[in-house]
mmCIF file with all atom_site columns, N, CA and C in Angstrom:
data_model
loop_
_atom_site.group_PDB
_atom_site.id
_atom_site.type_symbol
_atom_site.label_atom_id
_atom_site.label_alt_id
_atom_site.label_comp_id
_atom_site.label_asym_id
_atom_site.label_entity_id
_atom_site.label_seq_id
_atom_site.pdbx_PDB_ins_code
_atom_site.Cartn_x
_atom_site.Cartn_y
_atom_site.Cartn_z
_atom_site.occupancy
_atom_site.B_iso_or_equiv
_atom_site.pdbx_formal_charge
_atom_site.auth_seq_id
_atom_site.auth_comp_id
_atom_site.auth_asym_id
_atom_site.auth_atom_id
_atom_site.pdbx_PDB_model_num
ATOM 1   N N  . UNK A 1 1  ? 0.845   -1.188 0.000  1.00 0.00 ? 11 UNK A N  1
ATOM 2   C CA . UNK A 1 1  ? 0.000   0.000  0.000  1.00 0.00 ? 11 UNK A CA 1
ATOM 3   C C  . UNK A 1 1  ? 0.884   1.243  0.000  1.00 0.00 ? 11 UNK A C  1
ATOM 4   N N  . UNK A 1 2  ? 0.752   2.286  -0.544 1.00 0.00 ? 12 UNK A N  1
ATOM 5   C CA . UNK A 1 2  ? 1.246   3.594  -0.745 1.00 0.00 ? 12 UNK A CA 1
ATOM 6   C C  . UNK A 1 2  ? 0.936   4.023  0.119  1.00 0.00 ? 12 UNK A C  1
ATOM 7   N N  . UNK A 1 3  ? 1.982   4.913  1.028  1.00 0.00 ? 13 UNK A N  1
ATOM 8   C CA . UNK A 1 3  ? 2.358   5.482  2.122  1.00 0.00 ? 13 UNK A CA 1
ATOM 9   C C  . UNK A 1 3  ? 1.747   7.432  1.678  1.00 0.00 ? 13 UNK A C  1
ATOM 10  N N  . UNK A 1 4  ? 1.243   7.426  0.704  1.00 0.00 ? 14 UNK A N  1
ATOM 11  C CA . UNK A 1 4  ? 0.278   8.689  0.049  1.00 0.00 ? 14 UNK A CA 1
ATOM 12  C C  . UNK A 1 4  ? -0.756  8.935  0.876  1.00 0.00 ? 14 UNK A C  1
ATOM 13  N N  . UNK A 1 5  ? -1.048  9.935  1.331  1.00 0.00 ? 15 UNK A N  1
ATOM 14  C CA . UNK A 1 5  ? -2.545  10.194 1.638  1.00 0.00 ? 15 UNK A CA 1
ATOM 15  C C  . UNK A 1 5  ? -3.223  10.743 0.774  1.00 0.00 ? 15 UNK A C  1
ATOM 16  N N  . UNK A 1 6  ? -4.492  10.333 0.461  1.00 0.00 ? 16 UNK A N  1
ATOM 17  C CA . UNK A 1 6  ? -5.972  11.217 -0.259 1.00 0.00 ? 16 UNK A CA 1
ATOM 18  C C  . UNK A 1 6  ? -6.387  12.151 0.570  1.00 0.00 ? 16 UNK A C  1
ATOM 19  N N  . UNK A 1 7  ? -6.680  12.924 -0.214 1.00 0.00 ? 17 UNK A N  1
ATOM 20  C CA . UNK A 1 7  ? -7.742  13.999 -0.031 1.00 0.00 ? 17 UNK A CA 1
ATOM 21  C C  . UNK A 1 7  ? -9.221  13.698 0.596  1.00 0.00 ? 17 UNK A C  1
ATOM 22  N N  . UNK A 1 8  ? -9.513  14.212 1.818  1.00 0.00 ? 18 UNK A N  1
ATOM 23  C CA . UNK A 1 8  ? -10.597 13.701 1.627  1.00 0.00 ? 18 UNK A CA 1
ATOM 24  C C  . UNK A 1 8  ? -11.824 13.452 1.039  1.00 0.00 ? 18 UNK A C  1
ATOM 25  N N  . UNK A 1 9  ? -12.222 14.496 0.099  1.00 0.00 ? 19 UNK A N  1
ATOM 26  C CA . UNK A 1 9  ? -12.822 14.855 -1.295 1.00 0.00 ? 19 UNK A CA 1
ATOM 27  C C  . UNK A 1 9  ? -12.669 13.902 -2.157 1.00 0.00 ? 19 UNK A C  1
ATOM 28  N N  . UNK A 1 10 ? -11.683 12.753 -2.171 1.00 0.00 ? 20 UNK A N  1
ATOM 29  C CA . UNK A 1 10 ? -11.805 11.242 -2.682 1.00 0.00 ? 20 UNK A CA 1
ATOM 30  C C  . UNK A 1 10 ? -12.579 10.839 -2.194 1.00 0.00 ? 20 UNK A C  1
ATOM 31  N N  . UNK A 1 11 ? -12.443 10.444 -0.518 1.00 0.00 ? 21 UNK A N  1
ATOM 32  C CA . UNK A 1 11 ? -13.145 9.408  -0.082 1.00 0.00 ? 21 UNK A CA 1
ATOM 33  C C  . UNK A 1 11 ? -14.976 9.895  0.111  1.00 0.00 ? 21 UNK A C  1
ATOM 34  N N  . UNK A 1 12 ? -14.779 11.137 0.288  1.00 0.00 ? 22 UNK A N  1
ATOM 35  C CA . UNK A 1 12 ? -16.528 11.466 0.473  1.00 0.00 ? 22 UNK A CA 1
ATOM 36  C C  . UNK A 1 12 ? -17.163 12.194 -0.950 1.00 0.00 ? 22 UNK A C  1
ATOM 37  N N  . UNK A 1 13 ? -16.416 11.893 -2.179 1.00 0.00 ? 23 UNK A N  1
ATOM 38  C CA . UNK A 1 13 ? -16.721 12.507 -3.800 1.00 0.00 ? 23 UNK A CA 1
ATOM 39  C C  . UNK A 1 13 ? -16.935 13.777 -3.879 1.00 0.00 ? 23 UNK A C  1
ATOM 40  N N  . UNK A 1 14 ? -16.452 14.916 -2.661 1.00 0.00 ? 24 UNK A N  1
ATOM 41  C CA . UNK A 1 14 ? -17.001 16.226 -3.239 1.00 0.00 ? 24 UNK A CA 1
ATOM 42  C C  . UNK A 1 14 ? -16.069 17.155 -2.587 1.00 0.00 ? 24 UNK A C  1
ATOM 43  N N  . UNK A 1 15 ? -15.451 17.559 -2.956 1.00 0.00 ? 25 UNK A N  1
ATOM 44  C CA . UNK A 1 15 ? -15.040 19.171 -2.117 1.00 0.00 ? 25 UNK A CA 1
ATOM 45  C C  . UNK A 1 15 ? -15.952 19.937 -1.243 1.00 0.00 ? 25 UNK A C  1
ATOM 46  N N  . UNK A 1 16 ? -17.109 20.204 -2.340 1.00 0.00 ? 26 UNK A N  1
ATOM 47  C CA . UNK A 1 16 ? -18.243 21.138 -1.033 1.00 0.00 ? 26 UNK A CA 1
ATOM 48  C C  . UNK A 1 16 ? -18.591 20.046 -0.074 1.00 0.00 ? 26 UNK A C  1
ATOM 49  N N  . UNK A 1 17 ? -18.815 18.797 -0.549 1.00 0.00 ? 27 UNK A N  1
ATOM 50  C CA . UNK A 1 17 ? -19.366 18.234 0.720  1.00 0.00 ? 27 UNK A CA 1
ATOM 51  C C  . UNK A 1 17 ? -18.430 17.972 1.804  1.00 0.00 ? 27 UNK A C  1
ATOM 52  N N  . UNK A 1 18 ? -17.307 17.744 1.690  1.00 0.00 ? 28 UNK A N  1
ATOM 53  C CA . UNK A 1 18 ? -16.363 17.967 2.342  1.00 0.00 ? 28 UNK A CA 1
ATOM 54  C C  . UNK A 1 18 ? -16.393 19.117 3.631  1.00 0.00 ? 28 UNK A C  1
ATOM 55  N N  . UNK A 1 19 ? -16.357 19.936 2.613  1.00 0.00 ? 29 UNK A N  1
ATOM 56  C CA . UNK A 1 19 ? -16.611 22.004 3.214  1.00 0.00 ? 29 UNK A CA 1
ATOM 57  C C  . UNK A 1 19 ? -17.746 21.722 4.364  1.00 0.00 ? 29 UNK A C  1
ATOM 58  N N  . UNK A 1 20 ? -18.822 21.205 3.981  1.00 0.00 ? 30 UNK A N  1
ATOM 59  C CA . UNK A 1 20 ? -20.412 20.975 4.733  1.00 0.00 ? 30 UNK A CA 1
ATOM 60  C C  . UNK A 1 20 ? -20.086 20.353 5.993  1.00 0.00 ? 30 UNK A C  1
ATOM 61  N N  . UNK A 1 21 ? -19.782 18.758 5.615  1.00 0.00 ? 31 UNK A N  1
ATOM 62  C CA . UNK A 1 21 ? -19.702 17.789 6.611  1.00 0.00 ? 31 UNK A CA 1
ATOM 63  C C  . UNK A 1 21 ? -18.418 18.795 8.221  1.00 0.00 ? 31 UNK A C  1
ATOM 64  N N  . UNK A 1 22 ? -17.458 19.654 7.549  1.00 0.00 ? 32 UNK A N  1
ATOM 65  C CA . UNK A 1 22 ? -16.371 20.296 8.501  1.00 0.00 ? 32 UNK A CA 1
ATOM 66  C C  . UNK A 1 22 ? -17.233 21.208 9.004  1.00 0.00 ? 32 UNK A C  1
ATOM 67  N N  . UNK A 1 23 ? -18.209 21.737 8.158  1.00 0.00 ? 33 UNK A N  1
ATOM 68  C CA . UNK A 1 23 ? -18.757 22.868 9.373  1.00 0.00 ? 33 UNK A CA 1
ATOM 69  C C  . UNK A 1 23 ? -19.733 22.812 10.387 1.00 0.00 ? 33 UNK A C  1
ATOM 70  N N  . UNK A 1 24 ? -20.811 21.475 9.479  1.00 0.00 ? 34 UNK A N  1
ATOM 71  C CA . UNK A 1 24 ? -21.238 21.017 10.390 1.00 0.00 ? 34 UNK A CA 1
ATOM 72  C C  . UNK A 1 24 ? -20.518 20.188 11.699 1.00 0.00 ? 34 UNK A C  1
ATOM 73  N N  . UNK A 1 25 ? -19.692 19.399 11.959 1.00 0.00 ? 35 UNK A N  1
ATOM 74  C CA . UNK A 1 25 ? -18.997 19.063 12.802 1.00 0.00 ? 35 UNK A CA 1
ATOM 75  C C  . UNK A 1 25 ? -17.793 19.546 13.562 1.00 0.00 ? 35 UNK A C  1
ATOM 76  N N  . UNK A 1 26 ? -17.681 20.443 13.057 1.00 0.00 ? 36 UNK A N  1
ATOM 77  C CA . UNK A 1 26 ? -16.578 21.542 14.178 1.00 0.00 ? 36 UNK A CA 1
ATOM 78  C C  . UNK A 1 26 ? -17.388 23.305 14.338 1.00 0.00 ? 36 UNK A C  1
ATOM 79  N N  . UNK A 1 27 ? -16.627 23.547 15.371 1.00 0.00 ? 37 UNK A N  1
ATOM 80  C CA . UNK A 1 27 ? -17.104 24.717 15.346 1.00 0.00 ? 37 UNK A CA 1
ATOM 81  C C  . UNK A 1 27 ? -18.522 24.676 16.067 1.00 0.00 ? 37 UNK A C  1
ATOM 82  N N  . UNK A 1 28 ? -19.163 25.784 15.901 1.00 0.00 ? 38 UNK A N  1
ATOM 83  C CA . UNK A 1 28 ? -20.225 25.924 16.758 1.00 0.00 ? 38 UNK A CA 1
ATOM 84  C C  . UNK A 1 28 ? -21.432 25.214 16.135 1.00 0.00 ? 38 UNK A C  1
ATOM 85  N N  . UNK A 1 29 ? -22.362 24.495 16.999 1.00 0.00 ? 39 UNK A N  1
ATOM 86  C CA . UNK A 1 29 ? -23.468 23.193 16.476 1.00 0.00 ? 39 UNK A CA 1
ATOM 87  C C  . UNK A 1 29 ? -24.579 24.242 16.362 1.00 0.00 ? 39 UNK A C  1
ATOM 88  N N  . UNK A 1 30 ? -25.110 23.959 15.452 1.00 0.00 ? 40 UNK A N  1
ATOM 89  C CA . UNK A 1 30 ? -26.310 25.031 15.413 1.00 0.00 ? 40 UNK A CA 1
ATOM 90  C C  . UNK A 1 30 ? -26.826 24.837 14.214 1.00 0.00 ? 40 UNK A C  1
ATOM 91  N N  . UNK A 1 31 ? -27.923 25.494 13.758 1.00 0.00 ? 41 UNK A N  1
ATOM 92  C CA . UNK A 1 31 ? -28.987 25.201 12.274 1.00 0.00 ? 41 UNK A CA 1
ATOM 93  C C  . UNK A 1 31 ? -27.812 26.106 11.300 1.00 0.00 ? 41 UNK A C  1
ATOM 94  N N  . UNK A 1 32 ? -28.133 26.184 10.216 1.00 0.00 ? 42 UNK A N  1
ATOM 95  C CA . UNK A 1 32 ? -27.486 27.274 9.132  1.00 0.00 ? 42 UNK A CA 1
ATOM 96  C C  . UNK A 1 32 ? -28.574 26.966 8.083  1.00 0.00 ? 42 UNK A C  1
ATOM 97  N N  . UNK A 1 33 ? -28.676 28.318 7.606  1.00 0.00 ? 43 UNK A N  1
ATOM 98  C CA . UNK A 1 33 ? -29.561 28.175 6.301  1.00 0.00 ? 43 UNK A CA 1
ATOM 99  C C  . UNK A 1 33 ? -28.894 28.241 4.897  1.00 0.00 ? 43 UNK A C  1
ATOM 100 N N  . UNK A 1 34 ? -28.929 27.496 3.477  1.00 0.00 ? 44 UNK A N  1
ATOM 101 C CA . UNK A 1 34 ? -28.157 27.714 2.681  1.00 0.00 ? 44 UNK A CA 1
ATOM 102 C C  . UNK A 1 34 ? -27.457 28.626 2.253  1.00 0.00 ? 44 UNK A C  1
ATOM 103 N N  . UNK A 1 35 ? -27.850 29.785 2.131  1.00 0.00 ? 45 UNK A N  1
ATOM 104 C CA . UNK A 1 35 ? -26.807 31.057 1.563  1.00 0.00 ? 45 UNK A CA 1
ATOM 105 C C  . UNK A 1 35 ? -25.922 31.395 2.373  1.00 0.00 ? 45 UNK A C  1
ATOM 106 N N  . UNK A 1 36 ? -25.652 31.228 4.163  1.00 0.00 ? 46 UNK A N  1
ATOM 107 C CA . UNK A 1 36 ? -25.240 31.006 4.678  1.00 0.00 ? 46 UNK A CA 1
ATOM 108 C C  . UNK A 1 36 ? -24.090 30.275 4.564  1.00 0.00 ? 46 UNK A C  1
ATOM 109 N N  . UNK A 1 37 ? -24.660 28.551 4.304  1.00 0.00 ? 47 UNK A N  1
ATOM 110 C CA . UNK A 1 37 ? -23.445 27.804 4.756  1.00 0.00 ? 47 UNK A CA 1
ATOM 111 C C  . UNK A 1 37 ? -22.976 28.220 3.535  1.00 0.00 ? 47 UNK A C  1
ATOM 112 N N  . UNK A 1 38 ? -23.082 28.608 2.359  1.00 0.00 ? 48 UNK A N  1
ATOM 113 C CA . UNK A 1 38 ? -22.679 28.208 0.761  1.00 0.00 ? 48 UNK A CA 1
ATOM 114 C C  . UNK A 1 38 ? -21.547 29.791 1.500  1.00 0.00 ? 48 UNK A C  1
ATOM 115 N N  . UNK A 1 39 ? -21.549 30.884 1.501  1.00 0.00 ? 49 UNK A N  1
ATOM 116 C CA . UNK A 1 39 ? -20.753 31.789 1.972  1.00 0.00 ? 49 UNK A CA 1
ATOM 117 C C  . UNK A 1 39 ? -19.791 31.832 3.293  1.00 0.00 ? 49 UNK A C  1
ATOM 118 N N  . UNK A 1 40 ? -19.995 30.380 3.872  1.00 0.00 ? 50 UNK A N  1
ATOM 119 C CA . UNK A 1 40 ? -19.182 30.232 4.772  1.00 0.00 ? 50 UNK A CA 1
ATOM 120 C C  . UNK A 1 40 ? -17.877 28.996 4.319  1.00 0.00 ? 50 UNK A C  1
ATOM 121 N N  . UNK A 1 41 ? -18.231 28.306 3.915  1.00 0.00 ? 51 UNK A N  1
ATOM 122 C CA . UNK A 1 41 ? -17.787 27.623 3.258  1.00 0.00 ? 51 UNK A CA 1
ATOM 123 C C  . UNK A 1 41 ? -17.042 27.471 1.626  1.00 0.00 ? 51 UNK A C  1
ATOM 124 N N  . UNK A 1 42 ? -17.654 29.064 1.053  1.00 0.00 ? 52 UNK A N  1
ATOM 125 C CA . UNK A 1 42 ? -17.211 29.807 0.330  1.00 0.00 ? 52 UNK A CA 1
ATOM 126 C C  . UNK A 1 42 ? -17.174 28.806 -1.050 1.00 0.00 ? 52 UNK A C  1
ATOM 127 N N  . UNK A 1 43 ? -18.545 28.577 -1.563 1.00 0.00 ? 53 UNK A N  1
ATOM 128 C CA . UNK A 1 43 ? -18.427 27.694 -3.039 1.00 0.00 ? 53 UNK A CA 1
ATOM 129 C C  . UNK A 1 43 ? -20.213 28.117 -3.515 1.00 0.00 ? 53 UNK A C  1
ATOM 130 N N  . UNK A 1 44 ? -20.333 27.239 -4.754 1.00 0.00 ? 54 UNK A N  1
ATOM 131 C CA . UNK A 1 44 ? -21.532 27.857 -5.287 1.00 0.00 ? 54 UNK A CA 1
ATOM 132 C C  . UNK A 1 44 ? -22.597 27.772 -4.643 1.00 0.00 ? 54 UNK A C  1
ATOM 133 N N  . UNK A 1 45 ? -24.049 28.278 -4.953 1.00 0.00 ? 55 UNK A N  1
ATOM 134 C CA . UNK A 1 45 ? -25.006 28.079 -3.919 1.00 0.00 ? 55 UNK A CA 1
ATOM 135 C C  . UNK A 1 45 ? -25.627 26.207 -4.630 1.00 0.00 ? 55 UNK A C  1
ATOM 136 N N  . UNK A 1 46 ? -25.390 26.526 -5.512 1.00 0.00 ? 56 UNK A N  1
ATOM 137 C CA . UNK A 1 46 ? -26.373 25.124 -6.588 1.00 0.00 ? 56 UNK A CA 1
ATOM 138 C C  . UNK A 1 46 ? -25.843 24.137 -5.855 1.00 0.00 ? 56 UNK A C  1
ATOM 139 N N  . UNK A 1 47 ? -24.356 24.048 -6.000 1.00 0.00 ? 57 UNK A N  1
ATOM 140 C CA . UNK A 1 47 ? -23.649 22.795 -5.554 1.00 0.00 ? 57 UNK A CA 1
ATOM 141 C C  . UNK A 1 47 ? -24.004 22.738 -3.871 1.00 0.00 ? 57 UNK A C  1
ATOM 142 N N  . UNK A 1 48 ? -24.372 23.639 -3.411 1.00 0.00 ? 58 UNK A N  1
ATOM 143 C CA . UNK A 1 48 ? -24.092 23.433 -2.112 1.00 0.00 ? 58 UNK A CA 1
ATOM 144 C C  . UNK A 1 48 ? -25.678 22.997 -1.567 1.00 0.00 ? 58 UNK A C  1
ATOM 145 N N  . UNK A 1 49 ? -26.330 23.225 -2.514 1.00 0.00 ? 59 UNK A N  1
ATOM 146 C CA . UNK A 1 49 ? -27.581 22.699 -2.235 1.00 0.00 ? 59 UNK A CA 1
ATOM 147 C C  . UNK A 1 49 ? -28.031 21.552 -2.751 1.00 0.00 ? 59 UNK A C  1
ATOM 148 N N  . UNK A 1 50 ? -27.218 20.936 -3.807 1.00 0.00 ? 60 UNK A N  1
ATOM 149 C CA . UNK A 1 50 ? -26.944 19.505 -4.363 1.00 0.00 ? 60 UNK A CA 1
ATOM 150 C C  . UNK A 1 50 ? -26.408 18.099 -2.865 1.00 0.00 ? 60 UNK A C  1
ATOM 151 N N  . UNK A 1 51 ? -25.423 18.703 -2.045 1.00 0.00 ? 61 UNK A N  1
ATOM 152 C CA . UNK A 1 51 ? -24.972 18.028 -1.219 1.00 0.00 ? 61 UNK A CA 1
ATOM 153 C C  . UNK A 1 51 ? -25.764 18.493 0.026  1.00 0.00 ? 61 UNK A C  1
ATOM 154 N N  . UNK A 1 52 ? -26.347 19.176 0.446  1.00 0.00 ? 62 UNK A N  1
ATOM 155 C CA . UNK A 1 52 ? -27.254 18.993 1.103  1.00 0.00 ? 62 UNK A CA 1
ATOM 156 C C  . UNK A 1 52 ? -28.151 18.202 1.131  1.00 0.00 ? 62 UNK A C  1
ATOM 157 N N  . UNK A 1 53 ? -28.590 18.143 -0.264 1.00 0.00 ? 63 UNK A N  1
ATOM 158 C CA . UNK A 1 53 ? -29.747 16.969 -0.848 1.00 0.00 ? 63 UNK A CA 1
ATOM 159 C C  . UNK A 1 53 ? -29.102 15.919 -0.188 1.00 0.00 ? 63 UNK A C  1
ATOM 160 N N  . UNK A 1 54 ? -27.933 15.773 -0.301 1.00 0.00 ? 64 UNK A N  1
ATOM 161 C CA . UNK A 1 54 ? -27.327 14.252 -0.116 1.00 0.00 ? 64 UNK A CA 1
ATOM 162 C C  . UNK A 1 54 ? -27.435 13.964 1.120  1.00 0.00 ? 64 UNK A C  1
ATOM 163 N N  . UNK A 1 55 ? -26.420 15.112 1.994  1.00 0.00 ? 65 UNK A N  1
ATOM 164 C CA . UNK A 1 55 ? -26.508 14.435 3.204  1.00 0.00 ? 65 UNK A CA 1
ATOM 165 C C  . UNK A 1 55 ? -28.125 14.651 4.048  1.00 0.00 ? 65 UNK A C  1
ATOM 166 N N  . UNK A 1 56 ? -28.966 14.917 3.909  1.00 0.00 ? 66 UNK A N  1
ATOM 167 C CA . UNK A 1 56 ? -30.431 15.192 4.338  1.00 0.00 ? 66 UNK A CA 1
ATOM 168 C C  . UNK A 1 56 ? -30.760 13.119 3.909  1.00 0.00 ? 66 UNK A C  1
ATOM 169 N N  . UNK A 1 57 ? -30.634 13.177 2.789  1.00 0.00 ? 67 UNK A N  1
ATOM 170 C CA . UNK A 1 57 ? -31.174 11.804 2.390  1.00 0.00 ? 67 UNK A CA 1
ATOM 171 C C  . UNK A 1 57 ? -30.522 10.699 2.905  1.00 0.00 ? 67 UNK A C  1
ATOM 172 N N  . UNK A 1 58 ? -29.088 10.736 3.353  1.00 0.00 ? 68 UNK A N  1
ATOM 173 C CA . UNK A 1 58 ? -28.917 9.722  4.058  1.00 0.00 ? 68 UNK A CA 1
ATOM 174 C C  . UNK A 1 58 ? -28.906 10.151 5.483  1.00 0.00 ? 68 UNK A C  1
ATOM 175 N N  . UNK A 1 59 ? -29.497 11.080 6.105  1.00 0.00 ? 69 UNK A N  1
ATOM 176 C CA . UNK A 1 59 ? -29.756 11.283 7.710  1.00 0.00 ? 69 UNK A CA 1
ATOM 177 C C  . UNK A 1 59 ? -28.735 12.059 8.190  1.00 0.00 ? 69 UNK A C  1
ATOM 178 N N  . UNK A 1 60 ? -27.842 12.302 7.625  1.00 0.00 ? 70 UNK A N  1
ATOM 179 C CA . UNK A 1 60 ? -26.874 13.004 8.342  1.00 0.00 ? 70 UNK A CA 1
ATOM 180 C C  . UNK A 1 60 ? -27.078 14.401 9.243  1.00 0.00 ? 70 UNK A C  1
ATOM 181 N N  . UNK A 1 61 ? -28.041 15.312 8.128  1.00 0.00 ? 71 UNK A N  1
ATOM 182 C CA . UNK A 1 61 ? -28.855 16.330 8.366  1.00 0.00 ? 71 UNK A CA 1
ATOM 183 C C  . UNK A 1 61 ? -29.941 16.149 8.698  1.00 0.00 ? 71 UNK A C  1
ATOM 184 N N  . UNK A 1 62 ? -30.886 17.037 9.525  1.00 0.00 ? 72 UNK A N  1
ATOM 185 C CA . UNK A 1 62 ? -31.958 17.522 9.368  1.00 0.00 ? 72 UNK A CA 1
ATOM 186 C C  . UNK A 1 62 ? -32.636 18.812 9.075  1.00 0.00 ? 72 UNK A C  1
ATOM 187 N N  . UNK A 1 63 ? -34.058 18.944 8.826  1.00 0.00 ? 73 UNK A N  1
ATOM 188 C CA . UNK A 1 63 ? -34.130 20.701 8.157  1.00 0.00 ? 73 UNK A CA 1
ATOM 189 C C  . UNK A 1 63 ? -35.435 20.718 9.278  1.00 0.00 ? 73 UNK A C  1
ATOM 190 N N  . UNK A 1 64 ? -35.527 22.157 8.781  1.00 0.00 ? 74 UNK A N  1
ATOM 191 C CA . UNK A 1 64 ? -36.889 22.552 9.463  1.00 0.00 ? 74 UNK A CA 1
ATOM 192 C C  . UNK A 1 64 ? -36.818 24.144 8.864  1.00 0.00 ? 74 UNK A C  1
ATOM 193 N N  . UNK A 1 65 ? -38.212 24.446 8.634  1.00 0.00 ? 75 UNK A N  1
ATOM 194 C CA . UNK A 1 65 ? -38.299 26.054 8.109  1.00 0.00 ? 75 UNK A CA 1
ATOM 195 C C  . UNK A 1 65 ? -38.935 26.635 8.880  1.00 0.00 ? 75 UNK A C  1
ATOM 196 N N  . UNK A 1 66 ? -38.087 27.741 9.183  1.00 0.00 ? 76 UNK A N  1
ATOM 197 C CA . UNK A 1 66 ? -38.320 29.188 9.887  1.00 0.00 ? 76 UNK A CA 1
ATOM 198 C C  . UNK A 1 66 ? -38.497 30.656 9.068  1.00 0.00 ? 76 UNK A C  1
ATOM 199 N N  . UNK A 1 67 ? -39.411 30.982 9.288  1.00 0.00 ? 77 UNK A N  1
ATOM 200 C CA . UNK A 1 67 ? -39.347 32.924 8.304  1.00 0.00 ? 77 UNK A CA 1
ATOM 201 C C  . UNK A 1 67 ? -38.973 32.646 6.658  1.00 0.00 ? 77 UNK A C  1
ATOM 202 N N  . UNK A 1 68 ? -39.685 31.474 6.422  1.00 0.00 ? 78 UNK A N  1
ATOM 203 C CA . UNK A 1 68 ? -39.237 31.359 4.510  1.00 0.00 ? 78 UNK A CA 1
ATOM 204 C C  . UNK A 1 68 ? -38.034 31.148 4.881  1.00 0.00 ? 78 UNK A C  1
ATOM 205 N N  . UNK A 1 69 ? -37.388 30.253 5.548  1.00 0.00 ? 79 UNK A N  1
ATOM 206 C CA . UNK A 1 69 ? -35.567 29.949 5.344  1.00 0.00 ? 79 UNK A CA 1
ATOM 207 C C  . UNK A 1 69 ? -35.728 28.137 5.581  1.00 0.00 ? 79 UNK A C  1
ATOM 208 N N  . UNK A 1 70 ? -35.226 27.482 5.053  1.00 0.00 ? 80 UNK A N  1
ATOM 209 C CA . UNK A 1 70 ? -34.534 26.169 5.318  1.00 0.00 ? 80 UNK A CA 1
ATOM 210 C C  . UNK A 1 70 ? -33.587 26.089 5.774  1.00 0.00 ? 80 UNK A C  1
ATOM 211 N N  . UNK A 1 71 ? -33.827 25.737 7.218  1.00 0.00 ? 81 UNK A N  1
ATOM 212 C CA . UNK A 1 71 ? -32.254 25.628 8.272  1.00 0.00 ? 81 UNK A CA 1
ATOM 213 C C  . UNK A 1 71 ? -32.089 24.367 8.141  1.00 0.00 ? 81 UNK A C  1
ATOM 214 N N  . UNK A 1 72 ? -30.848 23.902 7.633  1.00 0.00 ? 82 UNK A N  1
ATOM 215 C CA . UNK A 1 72 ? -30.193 22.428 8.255  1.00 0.00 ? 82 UNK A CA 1
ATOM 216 C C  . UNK A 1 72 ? -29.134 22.547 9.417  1.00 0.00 ? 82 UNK A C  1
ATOM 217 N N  . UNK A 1 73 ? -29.005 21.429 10.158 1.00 0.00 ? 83 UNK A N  1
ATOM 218 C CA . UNK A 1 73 ? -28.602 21.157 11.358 1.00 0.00 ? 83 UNK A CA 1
ATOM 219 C C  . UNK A 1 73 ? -27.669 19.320 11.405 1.00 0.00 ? 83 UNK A C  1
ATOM 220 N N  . UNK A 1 74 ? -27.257 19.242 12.294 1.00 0.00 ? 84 UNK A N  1
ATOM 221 C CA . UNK A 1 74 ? -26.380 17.920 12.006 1.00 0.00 ? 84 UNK A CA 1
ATOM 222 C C  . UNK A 1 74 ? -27.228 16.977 12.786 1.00 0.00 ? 84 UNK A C  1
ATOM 223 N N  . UNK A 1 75 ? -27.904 15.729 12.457 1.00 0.00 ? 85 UNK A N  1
ATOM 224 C CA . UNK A 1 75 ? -29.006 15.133 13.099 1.00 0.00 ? 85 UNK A CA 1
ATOM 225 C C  . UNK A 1 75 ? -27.682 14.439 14.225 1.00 0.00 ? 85 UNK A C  1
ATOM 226 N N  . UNK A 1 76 ? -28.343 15.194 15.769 1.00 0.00 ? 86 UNK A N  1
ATOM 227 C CA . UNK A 1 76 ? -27.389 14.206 17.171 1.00 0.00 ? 86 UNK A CA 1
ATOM 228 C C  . UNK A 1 76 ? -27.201 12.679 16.581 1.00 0.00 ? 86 UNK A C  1
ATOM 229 N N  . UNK A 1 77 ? -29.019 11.800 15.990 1.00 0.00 ? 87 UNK A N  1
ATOM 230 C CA . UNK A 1 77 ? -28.569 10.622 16.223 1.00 0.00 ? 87 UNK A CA 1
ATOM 231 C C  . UNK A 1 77 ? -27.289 9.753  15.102 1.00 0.00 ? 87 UNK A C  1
ATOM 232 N N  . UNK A 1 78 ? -27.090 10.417 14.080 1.00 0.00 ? 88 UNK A N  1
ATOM 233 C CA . UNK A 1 78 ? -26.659 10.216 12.729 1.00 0.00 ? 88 UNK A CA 1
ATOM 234 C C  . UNK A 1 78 ? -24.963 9.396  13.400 1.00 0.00 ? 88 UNK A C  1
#
């Protein structure tokens, strides 16, 4: 085996999701609404709402809407 490390953007197929999964798990725990995380994380809004799709569908996330906004949050039980 090659003594190389990957990126993690190999092992989880995305850069933004990458970006997502770090902010959700470090840093302060709390909801974020897309334009938000997409400017914190600093990449497009489309893509960043593509991997949201993702991680929402396999549980990772959860949403809930407040004031016309879709907040996602990191589901505790995931």
């Amino acid at each position: 085996m090659s003594s190389k490390t990957f990126p993690l953007e190999k092992i989880f197929g995305s850069r933004t999701r990458v970006k997502i999964i770090t902010l959700f798990t470090t840093g302060v725990k709390r909801p974020y609404y897309v334009r938000e995380i997409a400017r914190n994380i600093d990449e497009r809004l489309n893509a960043v709402r593509r991997e949201l799709g993702i991680l929402q569908k396999v549980g990772m996330l959860t949403t809930h809407t407040n004031k016309r906004r879709k907040y996602y949050e990191l589901n505790p039980n995931f």
